[in-house]
Amino acid sequence: MARVQVMWTYEMDIIYVPGFMEKDIFEYQSNFRQWVDGVNFDGGDGTSFDTNDFIDYLNDIMPENSGEKAYIIEENCEQTARDKKVKTIYF
């Protein structure tokens, strides 16, 4: 498992993903953004999503035989706590 930082406008979440996903996390982020375009999360006219939706997406596409699941380890962290050695994705 590997840590990934998920940056939002004012906050950051930290997630764990299987190593094979961390390696290509930017591709997973891009695929998620494309998938989001076809889904209405907030029930209104706009599209709204959060880290939980990204985790659900990752776990839905996870190979069944991987035996691993992505999950959030810390929410709403200060962006100043960012670890520059950990991959960071931006939403």
Short mmCIF file of C-alpha atoms in Angstrom, two decimals:
data_model
loop_
_atom_site.label_atom_id
_atom_site.label_comp_id
_atom_site.label_asym_id
_atom_site.label_seq_id
_atom_site.Cartn_x
_atom_site.Cartn_y
_atom_site.Cartn_z
CA MET A 1 0.00 0.00 0.00
CA ALA A 2 1.13 3.54 -0.73
CA ARG A 3 0.08 6.98 0.43
CA VAL A 4 -1.39 9.55 -1.96
CA GLN A 5 -2.34 13.11 -1.06
CA VAL A 6 -5.62 14.37 -2.48
CA MET A 7 -5.63 18.17 -2.62
CA TRP A 8 -8.79 20.24 -2.67
CA THR A 9 -9.12 24.02 -2.71
CA TYR A 10 -8.39 24.55 0.98
CA GLU A 11 -7.82 21.08 2.41
CA MET A 12 -6.05 17.82 1.81
CA ASP A 13 -7.02 14.19 2.38
CA ILE A 14 -4.54 11.33 2.60
CA ILE A 15 -5.45 7.97 1.15
CA TYR A 16 -3.83 4.55 0.89
CA VAL A 17 -3.96 2.76 -2.44
CA PRO A 18 -2.38 -0.49 -3.62
CA GLY A 19 1.12 0.03 -5.00
CA PHE A 20 0.09 -0.76 -8.57
CA MET A 21 -2.47 2.07 -8.38
CA GLU A 22 -0.07 4.56 -6.82
CA LYS A 23 2.32 3.99 -9.72
CA ASP A 24 -0.35 5.22 -12.19
CA ILE A 25 -2.38 7.47 -9.86
CA PHE A 26 -2.45 10.36 -12.35
CA GLU A 27 -4.02 8.10 -14.96
CA TYR A 28 -6.61 6.88 -12.43
CA GLN A 29 -7.34 10.52 -11.56
CA SER A 30 -7.84 11.37 -15.24
CA ASN A 31 -10.12 8.36 -15.78
CA PHE A 32 -12.11 9.30 -12.68
CA ARG A 33 -12.58 12.87 -13.96
CA GLN A 34 -13.89 11.49 -17.27
CA TRP A 35 -16.21 9.14 -15.39
CA VAL A 36 -17.45 12.02 -13.19
CA ASP A 37 -18.61 13.90 -16.28
CA GLY A 38 -21.28 11.22 -16.75
CA VAL A 39 -22.44 11.06 -13.11
CA ASN A 40 -24.53 13.53 -11.09
CA PHE A 41 -23.34 13.31 -7.47
CA ASP A 42 -25.21 16.17 -5.81
CA GLY A 43 -28.71 15.46 -7.10
CA GLY A 44 -28.90 18.90 -8.74
CA ASP A 45 -27.73 20.31 -12.00
CA GLY A 46 -24.04 20.52 -11.07
CA THR A 47 -21.45 17.85 -10.54
CA SER A 48 -19.95 17.60 -7.10
CA PHE A 49 -17.70 14.87 -5.73
CA ASP A 50 -15.24 14.24 -2.92
CA THR A 51 -12.47 11.89 -1.85
CA ASN A 52 -15.01 9.23 -0.81
CA ASP A 53 -16.30 9.14 -4.40
CA PHE A 54 -12.74 8.75 -5.70
CA ILE A 55 -12.12 5.89 -3.24
CA ASP A 56 -15.37 4.20 -4.29
CA TYR A 57 -14.33 4.53 -7.93
CA LEU A 58 -10.90 3.01 -7.26
CA ASN A 59 -12.38 0.11 -5.32
CA ASP A 60 -15.01 -0.52 -8.02
CA ILE A 61 -12.31 -0.92 -10.68
CA MET A 62 -9.92 -2.85 -8.41
CA PRO A 63 -9.19 -6.37 -9.66
CA GLU A 64 -11.07 -8.83 -7.46
CA ASN A 65 -7.97 -10.94 -6.92
CA SER A 66 -5.88 -8.02 -5.60
CA GLY A 67 -7.09 -8.56 -2.04
CA GLU A 68 -6.54 -4.85 -1.35
CA LYS A 69 -8.81 -1.83 -1.10
CA ALA A 70 -8.14 1.89 -1.25
CA TYR A 71 -9.18 3.87 1.83
CA ILE A 72 -8.89 7.26 3.50
CA ILE A 73 -6.42 7.48 6.37
CA GLU A 74 -6.78 11.18 7.19
CA GLU A 75 -9.29 13.85 6.17
CA ASN A 76 -9.26 17.65 6.12
CA CYS A 77 -5.54 18.04 6.76
CA GLU A 78 -3.87 21.40 6.50
CA GLN A 79 -2.16 21.78 3.15
CA THR A 80 0.96 22.93 4.99
CA ALA A 81 1.33 19.32 6.21
CA ARG A 82 1.94 18.17 2.62
CA ASP A 83 4.75 15.63 2.22
CA LYS A 84 6.65 16.47 -0.97
CA LYS A 85 7.87 12.86 -1.27
CA VAL A 86 4.31 11.53 -1.64
CA LYS A 87 2.42 11.71 -4.94
CA THR A 88 -0.23 14.42 -4.91
CA ILE A 89 -3.33 14.73 -7.06
CA TYR A 90 -5.41 17.89 -7.37
CA PHE A 91 -9.16 18.28 -7.71
#
